[in-house]
Coordinates of C-alpha atoms in Angstrom, one line a residue:
Chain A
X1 CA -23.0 -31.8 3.8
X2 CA -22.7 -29.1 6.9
X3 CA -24.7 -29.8 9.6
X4 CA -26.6 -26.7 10.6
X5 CA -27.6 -25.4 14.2
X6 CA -30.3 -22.9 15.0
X7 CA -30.9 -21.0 18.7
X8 CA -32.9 -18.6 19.4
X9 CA -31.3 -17.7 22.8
X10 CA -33.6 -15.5 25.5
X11 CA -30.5 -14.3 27.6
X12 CA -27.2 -12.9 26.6
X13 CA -25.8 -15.3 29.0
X14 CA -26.9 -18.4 26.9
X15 CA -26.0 -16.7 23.6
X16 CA -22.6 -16.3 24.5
X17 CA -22.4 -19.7 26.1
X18 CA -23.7 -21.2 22.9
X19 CA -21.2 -19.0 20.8
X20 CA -18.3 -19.7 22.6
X21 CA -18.8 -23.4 22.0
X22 CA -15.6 -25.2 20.6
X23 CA -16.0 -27.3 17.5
X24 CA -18.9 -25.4 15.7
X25 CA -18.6 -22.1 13.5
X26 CA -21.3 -19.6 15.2
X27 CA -22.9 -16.3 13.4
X28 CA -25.4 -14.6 14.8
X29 CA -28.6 -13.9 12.9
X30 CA -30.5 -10.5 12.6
X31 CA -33.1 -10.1 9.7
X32 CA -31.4 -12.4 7.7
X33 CA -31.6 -10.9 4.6
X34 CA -27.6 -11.3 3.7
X35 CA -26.9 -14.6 5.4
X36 CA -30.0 -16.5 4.8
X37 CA -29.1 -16.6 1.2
X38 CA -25.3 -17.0 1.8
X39 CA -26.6 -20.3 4.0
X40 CA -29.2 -21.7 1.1
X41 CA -26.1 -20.7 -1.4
X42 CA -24.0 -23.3 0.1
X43 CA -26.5 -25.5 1.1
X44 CA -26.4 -25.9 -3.0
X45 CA -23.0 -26.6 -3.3
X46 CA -21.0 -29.3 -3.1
X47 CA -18.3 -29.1 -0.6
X48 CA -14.6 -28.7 -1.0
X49 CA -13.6 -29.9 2.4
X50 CA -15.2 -30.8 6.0
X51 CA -16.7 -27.6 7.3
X52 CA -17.4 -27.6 10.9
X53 CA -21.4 -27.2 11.9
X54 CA -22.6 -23.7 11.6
X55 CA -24.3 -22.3 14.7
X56 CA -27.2 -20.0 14.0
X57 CA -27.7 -18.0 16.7
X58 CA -31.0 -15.7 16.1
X59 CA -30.9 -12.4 17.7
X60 CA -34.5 -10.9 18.1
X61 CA -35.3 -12.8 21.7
X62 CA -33.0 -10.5 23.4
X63 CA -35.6 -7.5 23.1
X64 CA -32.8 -5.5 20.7
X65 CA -35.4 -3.8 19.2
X66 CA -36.7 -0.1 20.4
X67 CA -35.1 3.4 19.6
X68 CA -34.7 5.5 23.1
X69 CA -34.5 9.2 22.3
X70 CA -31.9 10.7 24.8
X71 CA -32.0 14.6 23.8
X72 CA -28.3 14.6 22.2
X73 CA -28.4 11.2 21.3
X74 CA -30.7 8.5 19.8
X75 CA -30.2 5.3 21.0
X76 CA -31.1 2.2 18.0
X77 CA -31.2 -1.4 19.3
X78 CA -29.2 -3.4 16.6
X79 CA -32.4 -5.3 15.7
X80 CA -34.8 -2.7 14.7
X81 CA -36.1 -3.6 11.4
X82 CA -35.3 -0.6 8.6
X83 CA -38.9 -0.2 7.7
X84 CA -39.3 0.2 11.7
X85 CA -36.9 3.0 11.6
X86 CA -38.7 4.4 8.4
X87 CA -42.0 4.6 10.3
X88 CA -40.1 6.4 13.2
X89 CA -41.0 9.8 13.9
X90 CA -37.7 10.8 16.4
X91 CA -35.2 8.8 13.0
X92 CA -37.3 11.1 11.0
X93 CA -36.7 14.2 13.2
X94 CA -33.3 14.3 14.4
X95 CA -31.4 12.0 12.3
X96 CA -32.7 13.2 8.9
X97 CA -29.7 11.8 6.5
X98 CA -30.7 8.1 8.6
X99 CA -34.0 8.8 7.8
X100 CA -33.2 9.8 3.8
X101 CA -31.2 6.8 3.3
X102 CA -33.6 4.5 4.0
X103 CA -35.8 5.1 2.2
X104 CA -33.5 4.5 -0.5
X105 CA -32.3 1.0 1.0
X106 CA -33.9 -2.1 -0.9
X107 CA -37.6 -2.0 -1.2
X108 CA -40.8 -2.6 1.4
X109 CA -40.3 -6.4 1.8
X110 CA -36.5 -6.5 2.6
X111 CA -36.7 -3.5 4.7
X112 CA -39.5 -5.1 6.8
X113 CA -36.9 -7.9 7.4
X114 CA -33.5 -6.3 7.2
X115 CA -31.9 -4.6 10.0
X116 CA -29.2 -1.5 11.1
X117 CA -27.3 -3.9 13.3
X118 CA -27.2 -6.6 10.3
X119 CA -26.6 -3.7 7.4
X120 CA -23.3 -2.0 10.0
X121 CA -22.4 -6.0 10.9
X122 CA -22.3 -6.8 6.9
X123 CA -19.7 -4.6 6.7
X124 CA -20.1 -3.9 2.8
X125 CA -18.7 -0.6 1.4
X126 CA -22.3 -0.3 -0.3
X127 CA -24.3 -0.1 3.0
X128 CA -26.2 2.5 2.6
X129 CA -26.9 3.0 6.3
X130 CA -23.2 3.6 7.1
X131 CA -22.5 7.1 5.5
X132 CA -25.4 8.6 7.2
X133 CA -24.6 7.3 10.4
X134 CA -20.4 8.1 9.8
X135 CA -21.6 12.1 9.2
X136 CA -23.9 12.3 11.9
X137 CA -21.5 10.8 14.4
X138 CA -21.9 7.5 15.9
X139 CA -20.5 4.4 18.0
X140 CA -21.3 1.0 18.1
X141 CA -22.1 -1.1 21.1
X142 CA -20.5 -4.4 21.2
X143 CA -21.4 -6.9 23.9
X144 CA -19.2 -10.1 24.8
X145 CA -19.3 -12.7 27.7
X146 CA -16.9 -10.3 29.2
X147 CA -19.1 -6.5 29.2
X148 CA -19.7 -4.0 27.1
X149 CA -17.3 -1.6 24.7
X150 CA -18.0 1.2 22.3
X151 CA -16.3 1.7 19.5
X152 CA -16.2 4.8 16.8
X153 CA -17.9 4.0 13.6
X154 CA -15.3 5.7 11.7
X155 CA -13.0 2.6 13.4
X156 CA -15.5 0.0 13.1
X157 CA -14.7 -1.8 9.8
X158 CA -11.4 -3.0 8.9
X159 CA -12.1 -4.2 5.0
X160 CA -14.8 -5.6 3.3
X161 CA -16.9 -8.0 5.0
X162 CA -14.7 -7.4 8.1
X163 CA -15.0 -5.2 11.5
X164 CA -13.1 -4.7 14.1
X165 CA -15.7 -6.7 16.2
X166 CA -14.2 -9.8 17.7
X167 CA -16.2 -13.4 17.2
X168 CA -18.2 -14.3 20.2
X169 CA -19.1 -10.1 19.9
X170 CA -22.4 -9.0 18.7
X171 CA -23.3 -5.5 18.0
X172 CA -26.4 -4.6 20.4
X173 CA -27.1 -0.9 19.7
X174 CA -25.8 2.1 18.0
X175 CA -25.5 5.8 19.4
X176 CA -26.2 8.7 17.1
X177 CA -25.8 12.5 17.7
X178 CA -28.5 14.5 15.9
X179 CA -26.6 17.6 16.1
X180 CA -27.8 21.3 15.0
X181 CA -26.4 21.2 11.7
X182 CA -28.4 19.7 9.0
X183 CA -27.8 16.1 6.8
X184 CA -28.8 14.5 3.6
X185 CA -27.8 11.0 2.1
X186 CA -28.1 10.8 -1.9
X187 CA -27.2 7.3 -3.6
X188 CA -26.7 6.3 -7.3
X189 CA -28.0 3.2 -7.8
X190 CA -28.1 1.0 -11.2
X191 CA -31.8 1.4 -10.9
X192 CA -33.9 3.0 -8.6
X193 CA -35.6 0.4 -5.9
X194 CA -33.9 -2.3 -4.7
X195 CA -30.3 -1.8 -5.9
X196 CA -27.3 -1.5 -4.1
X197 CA -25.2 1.5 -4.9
X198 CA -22.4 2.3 -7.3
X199 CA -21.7 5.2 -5.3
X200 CA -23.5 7.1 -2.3
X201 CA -23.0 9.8 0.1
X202 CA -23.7 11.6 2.9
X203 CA -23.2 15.2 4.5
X204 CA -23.9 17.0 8.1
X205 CA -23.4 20.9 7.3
X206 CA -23.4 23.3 10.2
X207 CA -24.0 26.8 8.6
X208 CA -23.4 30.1 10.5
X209 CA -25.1 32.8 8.5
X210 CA -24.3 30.8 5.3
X211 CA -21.0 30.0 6.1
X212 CA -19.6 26.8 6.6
X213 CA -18.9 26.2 10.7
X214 CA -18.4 22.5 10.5
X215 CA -19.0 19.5 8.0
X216 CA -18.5 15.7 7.9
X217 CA -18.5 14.0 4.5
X218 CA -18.4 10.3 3.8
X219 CA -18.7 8.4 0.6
X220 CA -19.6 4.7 0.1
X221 CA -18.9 1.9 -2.5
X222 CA -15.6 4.0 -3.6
X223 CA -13.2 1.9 -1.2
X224 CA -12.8 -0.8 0.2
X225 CA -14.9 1.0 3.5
X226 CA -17.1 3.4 3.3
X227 CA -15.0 6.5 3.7
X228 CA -14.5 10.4 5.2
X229 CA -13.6 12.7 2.4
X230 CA -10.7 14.9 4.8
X231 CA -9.7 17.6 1.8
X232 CA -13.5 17.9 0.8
X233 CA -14.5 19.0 4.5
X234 CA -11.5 21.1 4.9
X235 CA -11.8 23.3 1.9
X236 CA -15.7 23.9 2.7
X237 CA -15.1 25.0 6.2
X238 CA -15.1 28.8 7.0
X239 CA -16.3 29.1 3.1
X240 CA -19.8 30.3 2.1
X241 CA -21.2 27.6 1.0
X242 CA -23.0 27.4 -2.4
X243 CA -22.7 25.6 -5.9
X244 CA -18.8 27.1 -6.5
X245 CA -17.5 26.1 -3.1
X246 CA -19.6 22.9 -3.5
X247 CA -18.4 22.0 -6.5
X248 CA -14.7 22.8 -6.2
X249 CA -14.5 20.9 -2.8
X250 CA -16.6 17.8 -4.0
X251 CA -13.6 17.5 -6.8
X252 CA -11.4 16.7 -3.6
X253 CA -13.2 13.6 -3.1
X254 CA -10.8 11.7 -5.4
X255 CA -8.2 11.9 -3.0
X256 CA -10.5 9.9 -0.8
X257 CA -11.3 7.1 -3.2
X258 CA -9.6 3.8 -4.3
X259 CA -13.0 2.5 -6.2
X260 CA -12.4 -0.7 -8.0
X261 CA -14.4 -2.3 -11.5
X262 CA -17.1 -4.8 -10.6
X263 CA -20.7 -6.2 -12.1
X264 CA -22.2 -2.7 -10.9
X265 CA -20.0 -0.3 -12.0
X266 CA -16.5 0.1 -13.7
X267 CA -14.0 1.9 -11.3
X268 CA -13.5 4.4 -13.9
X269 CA -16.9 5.7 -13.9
X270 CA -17.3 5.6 -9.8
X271 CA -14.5 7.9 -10.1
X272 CA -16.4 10.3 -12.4
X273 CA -20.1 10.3 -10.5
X274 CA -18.7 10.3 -6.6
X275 CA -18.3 13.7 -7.3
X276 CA -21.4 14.5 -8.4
X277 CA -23.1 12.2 -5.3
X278 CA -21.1 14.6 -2.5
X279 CA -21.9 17.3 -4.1
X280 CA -25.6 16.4 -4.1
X281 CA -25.5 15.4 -0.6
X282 CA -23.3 19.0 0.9
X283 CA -26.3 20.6 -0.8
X284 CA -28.9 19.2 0.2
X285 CA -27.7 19.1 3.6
X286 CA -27.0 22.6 3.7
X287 CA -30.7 22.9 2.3
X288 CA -32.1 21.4 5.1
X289 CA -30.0 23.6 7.4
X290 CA -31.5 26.5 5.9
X291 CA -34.9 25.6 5.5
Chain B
X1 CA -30.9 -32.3 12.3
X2 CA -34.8 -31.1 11.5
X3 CA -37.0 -29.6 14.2
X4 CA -41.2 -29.2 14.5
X5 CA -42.2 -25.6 13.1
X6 CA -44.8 -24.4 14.4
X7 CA -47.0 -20.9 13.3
X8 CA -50.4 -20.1 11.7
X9 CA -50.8 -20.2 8.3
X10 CA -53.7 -18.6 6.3
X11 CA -55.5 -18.4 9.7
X12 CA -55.1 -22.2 10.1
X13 CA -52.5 -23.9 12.8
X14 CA -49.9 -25.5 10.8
X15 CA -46.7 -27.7 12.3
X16 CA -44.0 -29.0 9.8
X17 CA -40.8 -30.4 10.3
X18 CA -37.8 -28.4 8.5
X19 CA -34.1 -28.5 8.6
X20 CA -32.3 -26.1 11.0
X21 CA -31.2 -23.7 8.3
X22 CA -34.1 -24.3 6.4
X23 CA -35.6 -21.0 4.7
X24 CA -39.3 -20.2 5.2
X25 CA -39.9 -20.6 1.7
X26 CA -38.5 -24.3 1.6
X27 CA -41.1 -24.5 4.7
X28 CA -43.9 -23.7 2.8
X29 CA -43.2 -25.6 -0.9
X30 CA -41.6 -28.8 0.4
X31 CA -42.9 -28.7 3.8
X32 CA -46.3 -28.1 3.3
X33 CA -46.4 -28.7 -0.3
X34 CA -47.5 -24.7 -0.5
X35 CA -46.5 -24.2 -4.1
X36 CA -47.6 -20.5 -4.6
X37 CA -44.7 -18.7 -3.5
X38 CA -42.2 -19.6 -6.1
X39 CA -38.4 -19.8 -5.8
X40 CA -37.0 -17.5 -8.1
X41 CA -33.7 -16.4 -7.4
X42 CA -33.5 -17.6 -3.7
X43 CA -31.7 -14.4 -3.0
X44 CA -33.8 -12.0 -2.0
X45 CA -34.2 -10.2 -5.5
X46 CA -36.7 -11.0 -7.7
X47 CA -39.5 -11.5 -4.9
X48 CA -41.7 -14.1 -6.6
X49 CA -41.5 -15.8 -2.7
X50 CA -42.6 -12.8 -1.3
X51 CA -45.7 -13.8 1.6
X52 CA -47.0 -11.6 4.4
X53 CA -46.1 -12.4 8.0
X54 CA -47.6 -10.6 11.0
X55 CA -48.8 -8.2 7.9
X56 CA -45.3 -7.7 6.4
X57 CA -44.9 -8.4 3.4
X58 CA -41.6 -10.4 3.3
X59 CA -39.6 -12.3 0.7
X60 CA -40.0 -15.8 2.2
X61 CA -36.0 -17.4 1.0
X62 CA -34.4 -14.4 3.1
X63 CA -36.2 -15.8 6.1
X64 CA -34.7 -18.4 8.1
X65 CA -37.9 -21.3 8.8
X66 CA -37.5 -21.1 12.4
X67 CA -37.6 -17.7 13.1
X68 CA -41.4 -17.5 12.0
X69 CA -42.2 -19.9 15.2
X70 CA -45.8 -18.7 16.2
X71 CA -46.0 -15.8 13.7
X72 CA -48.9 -15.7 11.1
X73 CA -48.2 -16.4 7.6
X74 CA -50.5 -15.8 5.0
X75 CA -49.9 -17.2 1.2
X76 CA -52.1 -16.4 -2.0
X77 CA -54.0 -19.9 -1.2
X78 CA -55.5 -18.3 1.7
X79 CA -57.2 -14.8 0.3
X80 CA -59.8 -16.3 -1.4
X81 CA -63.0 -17.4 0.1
X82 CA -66.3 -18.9 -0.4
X83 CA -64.7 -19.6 -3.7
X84 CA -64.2 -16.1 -4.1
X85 CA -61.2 -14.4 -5.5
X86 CA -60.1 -11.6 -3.0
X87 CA -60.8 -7.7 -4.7
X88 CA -56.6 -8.0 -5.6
X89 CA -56.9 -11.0 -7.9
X90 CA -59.8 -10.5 -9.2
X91 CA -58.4 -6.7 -10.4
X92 CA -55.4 -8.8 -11.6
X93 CA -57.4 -11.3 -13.7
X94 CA -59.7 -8.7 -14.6
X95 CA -57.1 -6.5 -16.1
X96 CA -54.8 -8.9 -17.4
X97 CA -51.8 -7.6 -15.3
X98 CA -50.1 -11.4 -15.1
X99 CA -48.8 -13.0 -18.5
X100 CA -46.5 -15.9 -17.6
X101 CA -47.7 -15.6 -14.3
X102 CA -44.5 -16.5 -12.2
X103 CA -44.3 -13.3 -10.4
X104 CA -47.9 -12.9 -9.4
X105 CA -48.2 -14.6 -6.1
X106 CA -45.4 -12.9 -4.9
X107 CA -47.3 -9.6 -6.5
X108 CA -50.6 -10.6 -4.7
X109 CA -49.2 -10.7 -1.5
X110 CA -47.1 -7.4 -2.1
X111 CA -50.3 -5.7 -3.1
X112 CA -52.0 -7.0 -0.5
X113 CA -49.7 -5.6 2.3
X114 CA -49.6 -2.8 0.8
X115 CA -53.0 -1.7 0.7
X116 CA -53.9 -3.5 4.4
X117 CA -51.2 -1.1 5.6
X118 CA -52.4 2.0 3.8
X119 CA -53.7 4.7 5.9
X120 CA -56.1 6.2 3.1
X121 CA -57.3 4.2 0.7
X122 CA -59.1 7.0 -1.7
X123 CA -55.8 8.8 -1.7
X124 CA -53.6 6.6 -2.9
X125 CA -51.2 7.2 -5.8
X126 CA -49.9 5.3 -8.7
X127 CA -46.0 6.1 -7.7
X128 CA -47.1 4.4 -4.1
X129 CA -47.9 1.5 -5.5
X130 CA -45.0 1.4 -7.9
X131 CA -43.0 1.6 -4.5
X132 CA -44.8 -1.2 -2.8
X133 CA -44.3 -3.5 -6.2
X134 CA -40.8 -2.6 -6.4
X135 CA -39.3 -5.7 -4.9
X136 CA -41.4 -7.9 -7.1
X137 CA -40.0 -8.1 -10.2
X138 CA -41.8 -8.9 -13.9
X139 CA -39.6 -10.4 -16.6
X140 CA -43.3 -10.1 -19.3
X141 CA -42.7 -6.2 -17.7
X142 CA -46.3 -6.2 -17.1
X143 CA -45.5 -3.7 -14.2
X144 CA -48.0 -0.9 -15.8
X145 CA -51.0 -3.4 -15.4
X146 CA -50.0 -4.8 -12.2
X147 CA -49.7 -1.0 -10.6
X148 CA -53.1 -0.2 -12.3
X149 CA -55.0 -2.9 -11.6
X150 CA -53.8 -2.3 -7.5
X151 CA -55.6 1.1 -8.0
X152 CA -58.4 -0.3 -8.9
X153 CA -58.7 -2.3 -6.2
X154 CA -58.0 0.4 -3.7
X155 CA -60.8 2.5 -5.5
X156 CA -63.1 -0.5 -4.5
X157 CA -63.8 -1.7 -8.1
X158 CA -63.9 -5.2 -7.1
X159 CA -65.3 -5.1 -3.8
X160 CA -64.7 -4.2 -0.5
X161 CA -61.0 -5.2 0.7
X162 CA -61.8 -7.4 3.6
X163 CA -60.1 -6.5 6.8
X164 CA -58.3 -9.0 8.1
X165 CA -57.5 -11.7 5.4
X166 CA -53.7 -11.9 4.8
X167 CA -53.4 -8.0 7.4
X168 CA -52.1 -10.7 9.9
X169 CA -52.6 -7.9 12.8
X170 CA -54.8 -10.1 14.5
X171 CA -55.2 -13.2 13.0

């Protein structure tokens, strides 16, 4: 069987010594709540071949866990737990589509383990943080041995399961703009806790006496990344918006979408409801603008 | 290699040796021979693991042993005492919310969280609960009892809830 390692490093120093160690596979651990049961998975198995030891290098003694509200921007440390972010009152205020979605992520007990920094670092095209935070603008802060770099979301994951985050990087914070315009994050689940998505969405209207000034659109769990919808924002902007223009531009969100068949949904049918989702998430948005 | 674990559990110091990728709930039942959170899936789904720790309620396989060094675990075997069911188990016997009774630790200790946390007791309401059960899943689907029977014990029918039992805030 593997043998299996486990730090719980204090400095960044000493996590990136122990991660840059040759002969062992390292990944870093957040809440745990998608590798724990990867790691017990194949624990279970029998292996194929001789798998190097797996370093676990746990990531909340590094103090990656407070929100700093900078005016434009809020700051989240990578570790903040998403029922932490649930309970916070400047998420709630300024980064309402962060906010919305999650409260539809999982239910109490995974949120009070899971993450942001482990949900982004997953990199599945179902995270249901990732469209919010894609709409209401944000970079990522990855740290190395050798400093720090910030990188767009919108050019932070590659495929599924992959980012553009090199190994020996770990993701210590993202930066999100709140923005004047309003968001909203809506999510089609198979059920209505504790499911991942067959399709979600999120919007950031700005609205100028109704009309549409600006608008970022992204849709999740229709591609192999969660993705912007390009035609969708471009045929809503300068447009008043309301169910017509809502509805004719959410149509464009095909052109946006390669959704594939799998044991939640049929590609066929996350073809048929993404619509429906952006639609539901320009409104409300919009909505929230308003109101 | 294995390594000393060591955190409070149901109020009592507790050391155990586990493996380095060793989940909390593998802790507990072969560890410490703490049967009451059950393994169900062993993928963070179904939540029959699910035990409090520092007053979250937390579904035990998604948590990796080691990372609970020094934290305060509580399990269903530590609610009651003097021999006395706490007000949550006794509103679950009373109203006959479990059948098989695999899910029902894990639904204690949801419950249990839930209404330690709750602001205002006397205000609570049934789609609230529903929430805080959500993780927990019944395959009898005796999830109408389970919600009611939480009510219950939030209007006080079986007692006071005691404070700190299984709250972990300062225990």
């Amino acid at each position: 069987m593997r043998e299996y390692e486990y730090h719980a490093p204090e400095s960044f120093g000493r996590l990136f010594e122990l991660a840059s160690a040759d002969g062992v596979e390292s990944r870093f651990l957040a809440g745990g709540t998608d590798l724990t049961p990867r790691i017990s998975a194949e624990r279970n198995q029998i292996p194929r071949y001789k798998k190097p030891p797996l370093r676990i290098l746990y990531l909340g003694a590094l103090g990656l866990d407070s929100v700093t509200d900078a005016g434009e921007d809020v700051t989240i440390g990578a570790l903040c737990t998403l029922s932490s972010l649930l309970e916070n009152a400047v998420v709630k205020a300024k980064l309402p589509a962060l906010h919305e979605a999650l409260t539809e992520m999982a239910g109490v007990s995974i949120r009070n383990t899971a993450t942001i920094g482990g949900n982004i670092m997953n990199a599945s095209p179902a995270a249901d943080s990732v469209p919010a935070l894609l709409v209401l603008g944000t970079e990522c802060t990855l740290r190395s041995a050798s400093g720090e770099r910030r990188v767009a979301l919108a050019e932070f994951f590659t495929e599924p399961g992959k980012t553009v985050a090199k190994p020996g990087e770990v993701l210590v914070s993202v930066t999100v703009k709140a923005g004047r315009g309003g968001s909203s994050f809506k999510k089609l689940g198979r059920r209505k806790a504790e499911t991942l998505s067959v399709v979600n969405a999120a919007a950031y209207v700005e609205l100028r006496d109704g009309v549409c000034e600006a608008v970022r659109v992204a849709v999740g769990s229709a591609a192999p990344t969660v993705v912007r919808c390009a035609d969708t924002e471009r045929a809503l902007v300068g447009r008043k918006i309301g169910e017509d223009s809502i509805r004719a531009a959410s149509s464009l969100v095909e052109k946006a979408i390669s959704p594939i068949d799998d044991i939640r949904a049929s590609a066929w049918y996350r073809g048929r409801v993404a619509p429906t989702v952006v639609a539901r998430a320009i409104s409300a948005a919009a909505e929230r603008k308003r109101g | 290699m294995s390594r000393i674990l060591k955190f409070n559990l149901n109020g009592n110091p507790a050391e155990v040796k586990v493996g380095e990728a060793d989940t909390l709930l593998e802790a507990l039942r072969e560890g410490l021979a703490f049967t009451s959170p059950k393994c169900g899936c062993n993928h963070g789904d179904c939540g029959a693991c699910t035990v409090i720790v520092n007053g979250d309620a937390v579904k035990s396989c998604t948590v990796i042993a080691l990372t609970a060094e020094g934290k305060n675990v509580w399990t269903v075997d530590g609610l009651a005492k003097g021999g006395k069911l706490h007000p949550v188990q006794k509103a679950f016997h009373e109203y006959g919310a479990p059948q098989c009774g695999y899910c029902t630790p894990g639904m204690v200790m949801a419950a249990v969280a839930f209404l330690n946390r709750h602001p205002s007791l006397s205000s609570l309401t049934e789609e609230e609960v529903k929430d805080a059960l959500s993780g927990n899943l019944c395959r009898c689907g005796g999830y109408k009892k389970y919600a009611q029977a939480v009510i219950a014990a939030a209007r006080g029918d079986f007692g006071p809830l005691p404070e700190q039992e299984g709250s972990g805030k300062n225990v």
